Tab-separated table of C-alpha atoms in Angstrom:
chain	number	residue	atom	x	y	z
P	1	GLY	CA	20.206	-49.026	107.607
P	2	PHE	CA	17.067	-50.394	106.827
P	3	ASP	CA	14.725	-51.865	109.567
P	4	GLY	CA	13.432	-54.124	107.563
P	5	TYR	CA	14.318	-57.323	106.036
P	6	SER	CA	14.867	-58.580	102.808
P	7	GLY	CA	12.730	-60.915	100.779
P	8	GLY	CA	15.114	-63.342	99.395
P	9	GLY	CA	12.448	-65.989	98.778
P	10	ARG	CA	12.614	-66.653	102.528
P	11	THR	CA	10.073	-67.207	105.237
P	12	GLN	CA	10.639	-64.522	108.054
P	13	LYS	CA	11.687	-67.621	110.808
P	14	ASP	CA	14.471	-68.270	108.114
P	15	ARG	CA	16.158	-65.068	108.275
P	16	PRO	CA	19.413	-64.268	110.207
P	17	ALA	CA	18.774	-61.783	112.925
P	18	ASP	CA	21.638	-59.920	111.439
P	19	PHE	CA	19.574	-59.688	108.068
P	20	LYS	CA	18.875	-56.225	108.609
P	21	ARG	CA	21.856	-54.226	106.851
P	22	PHE	CA	21.956	-53.411	103.761
P	23	HIS	CA	24.606	-51.468	101.104
P	24	PHE	CA	22.712	-50.390	97.670
P	25	ASN	CA	25.373	-50.077	94.611
P	26	PHE	CA	23.281	-49.315	91.692
P	27	GLN	CA	25.834	-50.579	88.866
P	28	GLN	CA	25.906	-53.673	86.751
P	29	GLU	CA	26.022	-56.627	88.102
P	30	LEU	CA	24.595	-60.541	88.357
P	31	CYS	CA	21.630	-61.040	90.245
P	32	TYR	CA	22.161	-64.278	92.014
P	33	LEU	CA	18.039	-64.929	91.844
P	34	CYS	CA	17.201	-64.244	88.202
P	35	LYS	CA	20.479	-64.840	87.099
P	36	ARG	CA	20.560	-61.940	84.871
P	37	THR	CA	23.068	-58.820	84.475
P	38	HIS	CA	21.174	-55.804	85.318
P	39	VAL	CA	21.196	-52.867	87.704
P	40	ALA	CA	21.617	-54.588	91.117
P	41	VAL	CA	21.047	-53.921	94.866
P	42	HIS	CA	23.740	-55.431	96.792
P	43	VAL	CA	22.852	-56.791	100.152
P	44	LEU	CA	25.572	-56.822	102.948
P	45	THR	CA	24.680	-59.525	104.868
P	46	GLU	CA	26.621	-62.850	106.066
P	47	LEU	CA	25.637	-64.301	102.509
P	48	HIS	CA	26.773	-61.199	100.656
P	49	SER	CA	24.046	-62.281	98.383
P	50	THR	CA	23.514	-59.800	95.352
P	51	ARG	CA	19.955	-59.505	93.555
P	52	CYS	CA	18.362	-56.990	91.079
P	53	ILE	CA	15.894	-54.679	91.753
P	54	LYS	CA	13.340	-56.670	90.108
P	55	CYS	CA	13.520	-59.119	92.250
P	56	TRP	CA	14.170	-57.065	95.129
P	57	SER	CA	10.804	-55.488	94.161
P	58	ARG	CA	8.332	-58.498	94.465
P	59	CYS	CA	9.172	-58.557	98.551
P	60	ILE	CA	9.471	-54.821	98.628
P	61	PRO	CA	6.932	-53.239	96.018
P	62	THR	CA	7.876	-49.542	97.683
P	63	SER	CA	10.443	-48.777	100.399
P	64	THR	CA	12.502	-45.770	101.444
P	65	PHE	CA	15.771	-46.707	103.161
P	66	SER	CA	18.903	-44.666	103.974
P	67	CYS	CA	22.456	-45.276	102.347
P	68	CYS	CA	25.537	-43.578	103.434
P	69	CYS	CA	23.010	-40.610	104.992
P	70	LEU	CA	21.073	-40.431	101.417
P	71	PRO	CA	17.208	-40.974	101.044
P	72	ILE	CA	16.415	-43.551	98.572
P	73	LYS	CA	12.913	-44.528	97.041
P	74	LEU	CA	12.986	-47.667	95.483
P	75	HIS	CA	10.008	-48.666	93.523
P	76	ALA	CA	8.808	-51.853	91.664
P	77	ASN	CA	8.845	-50.455	88.451
P	78	ARG	CA	12.183	-49.403	88.614
P	79	HIS	CA	14.012	-52.285	86.643
P	80	SER	CA	11.458	-51.456	83.621
P	81	GLN	CA	12.143	-48.260	84.170
P	82	ILE	CA	15.864	-48.019	83.689
P	83	LYS	CA	15.338	-50.526	81.272
P	84	GLN	CA	13.367	-48.227	78.979
P	85	GLU	CA	15.897	-45.368	79.019
P	86	SER	CA	18.582	-47.735	78.015
P	87	THR	CA	16.402	-48.586	75.019
P	88	THR	CA	15.674	-44.935	74.646
P	89	THR	CA	19.314	-43.689	74.741
P	90	LEU	CA	19.985	-46.531	72.117
P	91	SER	CA	17.327	-45.311	69.524
P	92	ALA	CA	18.607	-41.213	69.919
P	93	MET	CA	21.749	-43.183	68.815
P	94	VAL	CA	20.372	-44.516	65.510
P	95	ASN	CA	18.782	-42.855	63.069
P	96	TRP	CA	16.698	-45.846	61.409
P	97	VAL	CA	15.846	-44.705	58.148
P	98	GLN	CA	19.365	-44.261	57.983
P	99	MET	CA	20.235	-47.396	58.799
P	100	LEU	CA	17.606	-48.999	56.236
P	101	ARG	CA	19.219	-47.045	53.577
P	102	THR	CA	22.807	-47.789	54.362
P	103	HIS	CA	21.895	-51.674	55.163
P	104	PHE	CA	18.915	-52.904	54.159
P	105	VAL	CA	18.122	-50.929	50.400
P	106	ALA	CA	21.868	-50.951	49.568
P	107	ARG	CA	21.657	-54.112	50.150
P	108	LEU	CA	18.996	-54.788	47.503
P	109	ALA	CA	21.313	-52.940	44.649
P	110	LYS	CA	23.936	-54.877	45.042
P	111	ASN	CA	21.963	-58.146	44.991
P	112	ALA	CA	20.724	-57.018	41.629
P	113	GLY	CA	24.248	-56.552	40.740
P	114	LEU	CA	24.667	-52.221	40.822
P	115	ARG	CA	27.187	-50.209	41.968
P	116	GLN	CA	27.111	-46.352	43.211
P	117	HIS	CA	28.808	-44.415	40.776
P	118	ALA	CA	28.878	-40.203	40.518
P	119	VAL	CA	29.084	-38.731	37.013
P	120	ALA	CA	30.097	-35.045	36.596
P	121	VAL	CA	27.684	-33.215	34.375
P	122	ASP	CA	29.453	-30.127	33.709
P	123	ASP	CA	32.415	-28.176	34.578
P	124	ASP	CA	30.587	-25.849	36.976
P	125	GLY	CA	30.139	-28.812	39.916
P	126	THR	CA	26.793	-30.526	38.726
P	127	THR	CA	26.993	-34.456	39.956
P	128	VAL	CA	24.477	-36.871	39.696
P	129	ASN	CA	24.862	-40.056	41.929
P	130	LEU	CA	23.518	-43.101	40.577
P	131	TRP	CA	23.398	-46.601	40.685
P	132	LEU	CA	24.361	-48.706	37.988
P	133	PRO	CA	25.298	-52.328	36.632
P	134	LYS	CA	28.802	-53.436	37.892
P	135	LYS	CA	30.228	-54.629	34.594
P	136	LYS	CA	29.291	-51.266	32.839
P	137	GLN	CA	32.550	-48.809	32.672
P	138	THR	CA	32.127	-45.222	32.630
P	139	GLY	CA	32.478	-43.894	29.014
P	140	ALA	CA	32.356	-46.956	27.523
P	141	ALA	CA	30.338	-47.110	24.416
P	142	THR	CA	28.179	-50.085	23.496
P	143	THR	CA	29.478	-52.571	20.977
P	144	ALA	CA	28.362	-52.396	17.926
P	145	GLY	CA	26.693	-55.623	16.780
P	146	GLY	CA	26.871	-56.787	20.027
P	147	ASN	CA	23.738	-58.301	22.062
P	148	GLN	CA	22.441	-55.116	23.935
P	149	ARG	CA	20.554	-55.145	27.074
P	150	HIS	CA	17.566	-53.112	27.570
P	151	ALA	CA	18.205	-50.631	29.595
P	152	VAL	CA	15.830	-49.279	32.059
P	153	VAL	CA	16.126	-45.670	33.822
P	154	LEU	CA	14.267	-45.481	37.136
P	155	VAL	CA	13.362	-41.753	38.263
P	156	HIS	CA	12.386	-41.339	41.655
P	157	GLY	CA	9.596	-38.738	43.103
P	158	PHE	CA	9.933	-35.761	45.682
P	159	ALA	CA	9.595	-37.599	49.016
P	160	GLY	CA	12.607	-39.856	48.555
P	161	ASP	CA	15.948	-40.604	46.770
P	162	GLY	CA	16.627	-42.769	43.955
P	163	MET	CA	17.052	-46.572	45.883
P	164	MET	CA	14.841	-45.767	48.861
P	165	THR	CA	11.789	-45.490	45.921
P	166	TRP	CA	12.855	-48.161	43.631
P	167	GLY	CA	14.218	-50.956	45.947
P	168	PHE	CA	11.499	-53.186	45.147
P	169	GLN	CA	11.929	-53.024	41.216
P	170	VAL	CA	15.536	-53.270	40.495
P	171	GLY	CA	16.174	-57.247	41.451
P	172	ALA	CA	13.196	-57.898	39.290
P	173	LEU	CA	14.501	-56.075	36.294
P	174	ALA	CA	17.911	-57.294	36.491
P	175	ALA	CA	16.626	-60.789	36.866
P	176	ARG	CA	15.091	-60.433	33.471
P	177	GLY	CA	18.627	-59.057	32.114
P	178	HIS	CA	17.872	-55.773	32.057
P	179	ASP	CA	20.713	-52.792	32.779
P	180	VAL	CA	19.159	-51.179	35.450
P	181	TYR	CA	19.868	-47.283	36.365
P	182	VAL	CA	19.060	-45.501	39.262
P	183	PRO	CA	20.057	-41.648	39.183
P	184	ASP	CA	19.343	-39.503	42.435
P	185	LEU	CA	17.767	-36.196	40.993
P	186	VAL	CA	19.919	-33.041	41.443
P	187	HIS	CA	19.283	-32.013	45.252
P	188	PHE	CA	18.342	-35.138	46.110
P	189	GLY	CA	20.757	-38.271	47.656
P	190	GLY	CA	23.860	-38.017	46.636
P	191	SER	CA	23.264	-35.261	43.215
P	192	THR	CA	24.162	-32.004	44.029
P	193	SER	CA	24.828	-28.987	41.768
P	194	PRO	CA	25.800	-25.133	42.460
P	195	ALA	CA	23.609	-23.864	39.749
P	196	PRO	CA	20.654	-22.007	40.315
P	197	HIS	CA	18.478	-23.706	37.909
P	198	ARG	CA	15.182	-25.770	39.722
P	199	SER	CA	13.482	-26.518	36.574
P	200	VAL	CA	12.144	-29.991	35.389
P	201	ALA	CA	14.020	-29.129	32.227
P	202	PHE	CA	17.475	-29.188	34.268
P	203	GLN	CA	16.627	-32.330	35.668
P	204	ALA	CA	15.935	-33.937	32.544
P	205	HIS	CA	19.170	-32.234	31.126
P	206	CYS	CA	21.504	-33.759	33.957
P	207	LEU	CA	20.262	-37.251	33.539
P	208	ALA	CA	20.447	-37.502	29.859
P	209	THR	CA	24.239	-36.024	30.009
P	210	ALA	CA	25.074	-38.509	32.747
P	211	LEU	CA	23.217	-41.403	31.223
P	212	GLY	CA	25.352	-40.272	27.704
P	213	LYS	CA	28.810	-40.023	29.418
P	214	LEU	CA	28.277	-43.743	30.553
P	215	GLY	CA	27.771	-45.021	26.979
P	216	LEU	CA	24.136	-45.064	26.685
P	217	ALA	CA	24.093	-42.538	23.529
P	218	GLY	CA	23.833	-44.749	21.253
P	219	GLN	CA	21.203	-47.268	22.887
P	220	ARG	CA	17.566	-46.061	23.589
P	221	CYS	CA	16.662	-46.768	26.904
P	222	THR	CA	12.941	-47.115	28.981
P	223	VAL	CA	12.748	-44.059	31.085
P	224	VAL	CA	10.505	-44.920	34.252
P	225	GLY	CA	9.413	-41.798	35.944
P	226	PHE	CA	6.974	-41.649	39.670
P	227	SER	CA	5.252	-38.643	40.664
P	228	TYR	CA	7.804	-35.844	40.010
P	229	GLY	CA	10.367	-37.949	38.109
P	230	GLY	CA	6.955	-38.591	36.131
P	231	LEU	CA	7.640	-34.984	35.234
P	232	VAL	CA	11.255	-35.396	34.177
P	233	ALA	CA	10.603	-38.911	32.272
P	234	PHE	CA	7.603	-37.036	29.754
P	235	GLU	CA	10.596	-33.995	29.713
P	236	MET	CA	13.472	-36.329	28.606
P	237	ALA	CA	11.184	-38.060	25.872
P	238	ALA	CA	10.173	-35.065	24.272
P	239	ALA	CA	13.698	-33.416	24.648
P	240	PHE	CA	15.768	-36.438	23.820
P	241	PRO	CA	13.545	-38.652	21.720
P	242	GLY	CA	16.834	-40.074	20.544
P	243	LEU	CA	18.170	-41.548	24.040
P	244	VAL	CA	14.471	-42.682	24.918
P	245	ARG	CA	12.883	-45.506	23.097
P	246	SER	CA	9.819	-45.605	25.589
P	247	VAL	CA	8.568	-43.950	28.925
P	248	VAL	CA	6.693	-45.156	31.651
P	249	VAL	CA	4.654	-42.883	33.892
P	250	SER	CA	2.859	-43.392	37.421
P	251	GLY	CA	1.167	-40.603	39.364
P	252	ALA	CA	2.362	-37.801	37.164
P	253	ASP	CA	0.950	-35.533	34.272
P	254	VAL	CA	2.896	-33.870	30.816
P	255	ALA	CA	2.892	-30.678	33.109
P	256	TYR	CA	1.747	-29.733	36.260
P	257	THR	CA	-0.589	-26.523	36.173
P	258	ALA	CA	-1.516	-24.054	38.751
P	259	ALA	CA	-5.366	-25.421	38.203
P	260	MET	CA	-3.955	-29.096	39.076
P	261	ASN	CA	-2.273	-27.796	42.050
P	262	ASP	CA	-5.794	-25.959	43.448
P	263	VAL	CA	-7.350	-29.006	43.168
P	264	LEU	CA	-4.663	-30.729	44.775
P	265	LEU	CA	-4.415	-28.871	47.689
P	266	GLN	CA	-7.794	-28.739	48.156
P	267	ARG	CA	-8.990	-32.346	47.673
P	268	LEU	CA	-6.159	-33.242	50.341
P	269	GLY	CA	-6.175	-29.991	53.013
P	270	ALA	CA	-3.035	-28.750	52.349
P	271	GLY	CA	-2.233	-25.067	52.549
P	272	SER	CA	0.912	-24.959	49.502
P	273	MET	CA	2.686	-27.661	47.951
P	274	THR	CA	5.963	-27.304	50.178
P	275	ASP	CA	3.635	-27.587	53.362
P	276	LEU	CA	2.553	-30.953	51.589
P	277	MET	CA	5.842	-32.526	50.270
P	278	LEU	CA	8.406	-30.776	52.231
P	279	PRO	CA	7.037	-31.242	55.967
P	280	GLU	CA	8.998	-29.538	59.022
P	281	THR	CA	6.955	-31.819	61.507
P	282	VAL	CA	6.438	-35.344	62.410
P	283	GLY	CA	2.504	-34.627	61.571
P	284	GLY	CA	3.505	-33.438	58.267
P	285	VAL	CA	5.285	-36.720	57.206
P	286	GLU	CA	2.255	-38.693	58.946
P	287	ARG	CA	-0.133	-36.694	56.513
P	288	LEU	CA	2.411	-37.320	53.495
P	289	PHE	CA	2.338	-41.148	54.128
P	290	SER	CA	-1.469	-41.532	54.880
P	291	THR	CA	-2.480	-39.565	51.634
P	292	ALA	CA	-0.171	-41.780	49.494
P	293	PHE	CA	-0.821	-45.176	50.870
P	294	TYR	CA	-4.284	-46.862	50.233
P	295	LYS	CA	-4.343	-48.759	53.151
P	296	LYS	CA	-2.806	-46.216	55.870
P	297	PRO	CA	0.279	-48.174	57.260
P	298	PHE	CA	1.466	-48.084	60.936
P	299	LEU	CA	4.592	-45.985	61.146
P	300	PRO	CA	5.863	-45.290	64.475
P	301	ARG	CA	6.234	-41.513	65.402
P	302	ARG	CA	10.125	-42.539	65.797
P	303	LEU	CA	10.568	-43.973	62.281
P	304	LEU	CA	8.574	-40.625	60.729
P	305	SER	CA	10.792	-38.349	63.044
P	306	ASP	CA	13.886	-40.124	61.336
P	307	PHE	CA	12.751	-39.793	58.025
P	308	LEU	CA	12.210	-35.970	58.645
P	309	LYS	CA	15.864	-35.946	59.454
P	310	VAL	CA	17.344	-37.658	56.604
P	311	MET	CA	14.939	-37.329	53.404
P	312	CYS	CA	13.815	-33.817	54.189
P	313	ASP	CA	17.167	-31.837	53.171
P	314	ASN	CA	18.140	-29.540	50.815
P	315	ARG	CA	14.748	-27.373	52.021
P	316	LYS	CA	15.806	-24.366	49.856
P	317	GLU	CA	16.394	-25.937	46.485
P	318	ARG	CA	13.488	-28.602	46.742
P	319	SER	CA	11.466	-25.363	47.801
P	320	GLU	CA	12.122	-24.086	44.644
P	321	MET	CA	11.783	-26.941	42.718
P	322	LEU	CA	8.386	-27.243	43.248
P	323	GLU	CA	7.385	-23.663	42.549
P	324	ASN	CA	9.161	-23.677	39.424
P	325	MET	CA	7.154	-27.383	38.866
P	326	ILE	CA	3.977	-25.233	38.656
P	327	THR	CA	3.586	-24.130	35.036
P	328	SER	CA	0.926	-21.535	33.883
P	329	LYS	CA	0.091	-23.511	31.242
P	330	ASP	CA	-4.215	-24.091	30.605
P	331	LYS	CA	-5.369	-27.493	31.729
P	332	GLU	CA	-6.831	-27.905	28.673
P	333	ALA	CA	-3.887	-27.539	26.247
P	334	PRO	CA	-2.971	-30.482	24.655
P	335	ALA	CA	-0.691	-32.815	25.265
P	336	PRO	CA	2.565	-33.098	23.112
P	337	VAL	CA	2.837	-35.685	20.356
P	338	PHE	CA	5.158	-38.312	21.469
P	339	GLN	CA	7.092	-40.768	19.169
P	340	GLN	CA	7.548	-43.429	21.988
P	341	ALA	CA	5.454	-46.091	23.523
P	342	ILE	CA	4.216	-44.638	26.777
P	343	LEU	CA	2.703	-46.755	29.591
P	344	LEU	CA	0.648	-44.939	32.396
P	345	LEU	CA	0.708	-47.483	35.457
P	346	TRP	CA	-1.289	-46.083	38.078
P	347	GLY	CA	-2.969	-46.681	41.513
P	348	GLU	CA	-6.644	-46.838	41.079
P	349	ASN	CA	-7.156	-45.091	44.654
P	350	ASP	CA	-4.123	-42.837	43.836
P	351	ASN	CA	-4.787	-39.272	45.872
P	352	TYR	CA	-2.295	-36.899	44.435
P	353	PHE	CA	-3.415	-37.749	40.714
P	354	ILE	CA	-6.519	-39.434	40.506
P	355	ILE	CA	-7.571	-42.307	38.159
P	356	GLU	CA	-9.392	-40.105	35.937
P	357	ASP	CA	-6.599	-38.201	35.354
P	358	ALA	CA	-5.128	-41.164	34.078
P	359	GLU	CA	-7.664	-41.675	31.885
P	360	ARG	CA	-8.101	-38.025	30.591
P	361	LEU	CA	-4.096	-38.344	29.815
P	362	LYS	CA	-4.334	-41.791	28.020
P	363	ARG	CA	-6.769	-39.733	25.485
P	364	GLU	CA	-4.793	-36.948	24.924
P	365	LEU	CA	-1.819	-39.410	24.248
P	366	GLY	CA	-3.056	-41.196	21.720
P	367	GLU	CA	-2.872	-45.064	20.488
P	368	LYS	CA	0.718	-44.873	21.625
P	369	ALA	CA	-0.224	-44.928	25.071
P	370	MET	CA	-1.568	-47.802	27.024
P	371	LEU	CA	-3.156	-47.277	30.644
P	372	ARG	CA	-2.967	-49.947	33.228
P	373	THR	CA	-4.473	-49.857	36.769
P	374	ILE	CA	-4.076	-51.864	40.230
P	375	SER	CA	-6.357	-52.111	42.368
P	376	LYS	CA	-5.880	-51.306	45.891
P	377	ALA	CA	-3.061	-49.125	45.541
P	378	GLY	CA	-2.708	-45.460	46.031
P	379	HIS	CA	0.126	-42.683	45.053
P	380	LEU	CA	3.090	-44.997	45.925
P	381	ALA	CA	1.896	-48.610	44.127
P	382	HIS	CA	5.149	-49.648	43.174
P	383	LEU	CA	5.600	-49.692	47.151
P	384	GLU	CA	2.164	-51.107	48.085
P	385	ARG	CA	1.921	-53.884	45.775
P	386	PRO	CA	5.037	-53.988	44.077
P	387	CYS	CA	4.745	-57.780	42.271
P	388	VAL	CA	1.625	-56.658	40.305
P	389	TYR	CA	3.794	-53.385	39.574
P	390	ASN	CA	6.963	-55.449	38.571
P	391	ARG	CA	4.486	-58.007	36.543
P	392	TYR	CA	2.916	-54.919	34.540
P	393	LEU	CA	6.081	-53.109	33.806
P	394	LYS	CA	8.279	-56.091	32.597
P	395	GLU	CA	4.966	-57.203	30.368
P	396	PHE	CA	5.691	-53.772	28.784
P	397	LEU	CA	9.388	-53.945	28.363
P	398	ALA	CA	8.701	-57.064	26.711
P	399	HIS	CA	6.339	-55.524	24.224
P	400	VAL	CA	8.873	-52.690	23.833
P	401	ASP	CA	11.430	-55.318	22.689
P	402	ARG	CA	8.963	-56.467	20.330
P	403	LEU	CA	8.813	-53.460	18.743
P	404	PRO	CA	10.428	-52.263	15.401
P	405	SER	CA	13.799	-50.502	16.315
């Protein structure tokens, strides 16, 4: 028993004489004071009242008592501790980034009229997963003489998969009447391959083969590439001119040289490209996002931890891809001559490929290239200022539609 008395909102003279004996039952019950169900303290009196720890602690901030010869110390903040523990347990069970992919991002794709599909690229087991228009049938050829819709292929960067990168673009493009294709590069998302190839050319070949099997072989498309996806887009334009009608690139060059890599690592204070793009700690993920945005967003450490678990898999294959991405070509070597119209869509505050690199690249690409910049945007301009990005992108696609075939 406890040589004291319960609070219960009564004055001392109102308490019964036997209002001393207590039994504490720590389980979910209904508190008669606050009318909520939580871990409760059951009081054995003539009233048999039950109250929660929070209501109890208003009268007894800190008390030590014995129940069944077991000493228990009851603190005023016990109720909040229990609530915090239950919240922590729930958070440990849920990966919020995976929830974002499964429910929010996938819903954006479905609202844009897309469905998920996997295409076998070769007989060795290489498979490309992509989102494509629901009406598109696998292997169906484009009807000759019909009204062809402008196909747009969105190629993601290194720190995400297709829909996590382009979720804010698919709806705007589909609403304009474009056929939108959002593939996952090999070793990202749902795309896999047992082949040892890790080059940008291999990625371009896989995407071109998958699009050909989906019936785009006779329909030239626009390839939009971001960061590493920009390298793939340039490679597709050079290797498959019959497939690629125009190119849009953000935050990438035609080739990524060792000299560019050294300058980037020094500017961002990273030891290697693998440390920067494949972080192993929450701090590494925080650095990745803080350097990619113009205005550093508030991202809870729990969300960064979930991102690390979900989006940084296949580390061995991706590390080899980063090593293979760096070419030995001289930085001053001229860019190849492209037949396609090219849009360089750049964030003015890009820390990875600065605006001066974009201006140099436009001069090298010649008159077929145009440069549009987005103010107050970093490397992730399509996520940071999606409305401006989408407007420039749609203007360019309308310009390409007016060009002679």
